[in-house]
Amino acid sequence: MVSFIFIMFGLGWGVSSFLICIADEGPKRAKRPQPPRSGIEFVSPEIRAFQEDDFSSPAMLWATRGEHLWQETAGPRGESCQSCHHDAAQSMKGVSARYPKIDEPSGALLNVEARINRCRTEKQKAAAFAYDSESLLALTAYVGLQSRGMEMKVTIDEKNKARFESGQRLFSTRIGQMNLACTNCHDDNYGRKLLNDTISQGHINAYPAYRIEWQDFGSLHRRLRACFYGVRAQLPTAGSDELLDLELFLAWRSQGLPVETPGVRR
Ligand code: HEC
Ligand code: HEC
């Protein structure tokens, strides 16, 4: 059955109305848009030009900061990331394409930000960076840059299956005052206009990214929180298990797309 719902948008996306088409298929199985199309295909030519030119891309400033931080020493032994990992172009190549990943000894699901903070606290013995702090964003951008152009490819296996399924459930569960699930917009309505945005398939291959609307560089979890806010749902904390589960599912959904980190979006 297909129903049309007329929705009034309040604060999050400005006051506007929007016609959305929701196919009611009952419980959703793991599906993803085929072929996957990057969010860059849904932005204006101006924004696309920003991302495609490293000299004008505001996002590249964070990667450059990350390159400096890579060499900065911290902790009692005076070690930098470079002391252990040497040339990032070699040691970090492919990392952002295959994360989030289960950390073998602890069993924890780590995205790139959490992995960097593990090294920060356990290897360097220095204080963890706050989520969305300039330093953590810069290092995540720099690590991500080493995978640019590589295909997103996360492995789903016995170790991360439960986390994946939790993320998949979250993606198709209706939330907030608007009672909408991620899938209602990013599977069922991509290509449609929502105010100044064109809804994309909701892929994660550009993050962390510079958003014109933020006038700032931000993490994937910040972007996801903006979607929770848009439907008037309770906001999960950046770095929380809930958002990590979603990130794992979204990484699987984005598979095959090239890493664009550090990207630019509206
Ligand atoms: C009411 C429609 C709507 C819902 C529901 C929604 N989003 Fe979004 N989302 C958007 C819009 C609009 C954008 C900005 C344009 C775009 O799609 O890239 C966006 C952007 C994104 C992006 C960034 C894509 C990119 O290339 O920059 C991701 C990832 C995303 N959403 C994931 C989610 C997840 C996960 C959920 C569920 C928790 C969700 N969205 C719920 C409308 C929605
Ligand atoms: C004292 C050595 C040491 C330092 C300093 C160090 N790391 Fe690590 N790092 C490791 C080891 C060893 C691993 C492999 C996983 C493990 O043993 O926990 C690793 C793993 C990683 C990974 C995951 C790589 C993969 O292929 O999955 C990333 C990303 C990373 N480190 C980033 C950093 C960053 C960024 C810094 C600086 C803030 C840093 N590391 C500092 C030793 C170090």
Short mmCIF file of C-alpha atoms and ligand atoms in Angstrom, two decimals, residues 69-70 77 79-85 91-92 95 98-99 101 103 105 112 115-116 119-120 122-124 129 139 143, ligand 2:
data_model
loop_
_atom_site.label_atom_id
_atom_site.label_comp_id
_atom_site.label_asym_id
_atom_site.label_seq_id
_atom_site.Cartn_x
_atom_site.Cartn_y
_atom_site.Cartn_z
CA LEU A 69 48.76 17.29 14.49
CA TRP A 70 49.95 13.95 13.12
CA ARG A 77 56.89 9.52 26.22
CA GLU A 79 55.30 10.34 20.97
CA SER A 80 53.35 11.59 17.98
CA CYS A 81 51.06 9.58 15.70
CA GLN A 82 53.94 9.63 13.26
CA SER A 83 56.37 8.05 15.80
CA CYS A 84 54.41 4.79 15.52
CA HIS A 85 52.55 5.02 12.20
CA SER A 91 49.77 3.30 7.18
CA MET A 92 46.34 5.01 7.05
CA VAL A 95 41.26 2.82 7.10
CA ARG A 98 36.66 -0.12 6.14
CA TYR A 99 35.56 1.49 9.44
CA LYS A 101 35.30 -1.89 12.99
CA ASP A 103 38.41 -3.71 18.14
CA PRO A 105 40.78 -7.16 22.37
CA VAL A 112 37.73 6.41 13.03
CA ARG A 115 40.03 4.59 17.08
CA ILE A 116 42.09 7.78 17.11
CA CYS A 119 45.54 5.61 20.38
CA ARG A 120 45.50 8.96 22.11
CA GLU A 122 46.15 3.97 25.38
CA LYS A 123 49.22 4.45 23.19
CA GLN A 124 50.17 8.09 23.73
CA PHE A 129 39.91 14.65 22.35
CA LEU A 139 42.95 14.11 12.50
CA VAL A 143 43.23 9.93 8.11
C1 HEC B 2 52.82 4.10 20.68
C2 HEC B 2 52.43 3.83 19.30
C3 HEC B 2 51.19 4.52 18.75
C4 HEC B 2 50.89 5.85 18.74
C5 HEC B 2 51.68 6.99 19.38
C6 HEC B 2 49.70 5.99 17.99
N1 HEC B 2 49.24 4.78 17.57
FE1 HEC B 2 47.65 4.43 16.36
N2 HEC B 2 47.95 2.41 16.54
C7 HEC B 2 49.00 1.82 17.18
C8 HEC B 2 48.87 0.38 17.09
C9 HEC B 2 49.82 -0.65 17.67
C10 HEC B 2 47.68 0.12 16.37
C11 HEC B 2 47.05 -1.23 16.01
C12 HEC B 2 45.85 -1.54 16.89
C13 HEC B 2 46.21 -1.83 18.34
O1 HEC B 2 47.21 -2.47 18.60
O2 HEC B 2 45.46 -1.37 19.23
C14 HEC B 2 47.15 1.45 16.01
C15 HEC B 2 46.00 1.62 15.25
C16 HEC B 2 45.59 2.85 14.73
C17 HEC B 2 44.54 3.03 13.77
C18 HEC B 2 43.72 1.91 13.10
C19 HEC B 2 44.51 1.38 11.92
C20 HEC B 2 43.82 0.24 11.22
O3 HEC B 2 44.40 -0.21 10.21
O4 HEC B 2 42.76 -0.23 11.64
C21 HEC B 2 44.41 4.37 13.54
C22 HEC B 2 43.43 5.06 12.61
C23 HEC B 2 45.41 5.02 14.37
N3 HEC B 2 46.10 4.08 15.07
C24 HEC B 2 45.60 6.40 14.41
C25 HEC B 2 46.49 7.03 15.28
C26 HEC B 2 46.58 8.46 15.44
C27 HEC B 2 45.77 9.49 14.66
C28 HEC B 2 47.54 8.70 16.38
C29 HEC B 2 47.96 10.03 16.96
C30 HEC B 2 46.91 10.80 17.65
C31 HEC B 2 48.06 7.40 16.80
N4 HEC B 2 47.39 6.41 16.12
C32 HEC B 2 49.06 7.21 17.73
C33 HEC B 2 50.05 2.48 17.79
C34 HEC B 2 50.14 3.84 18.00
#
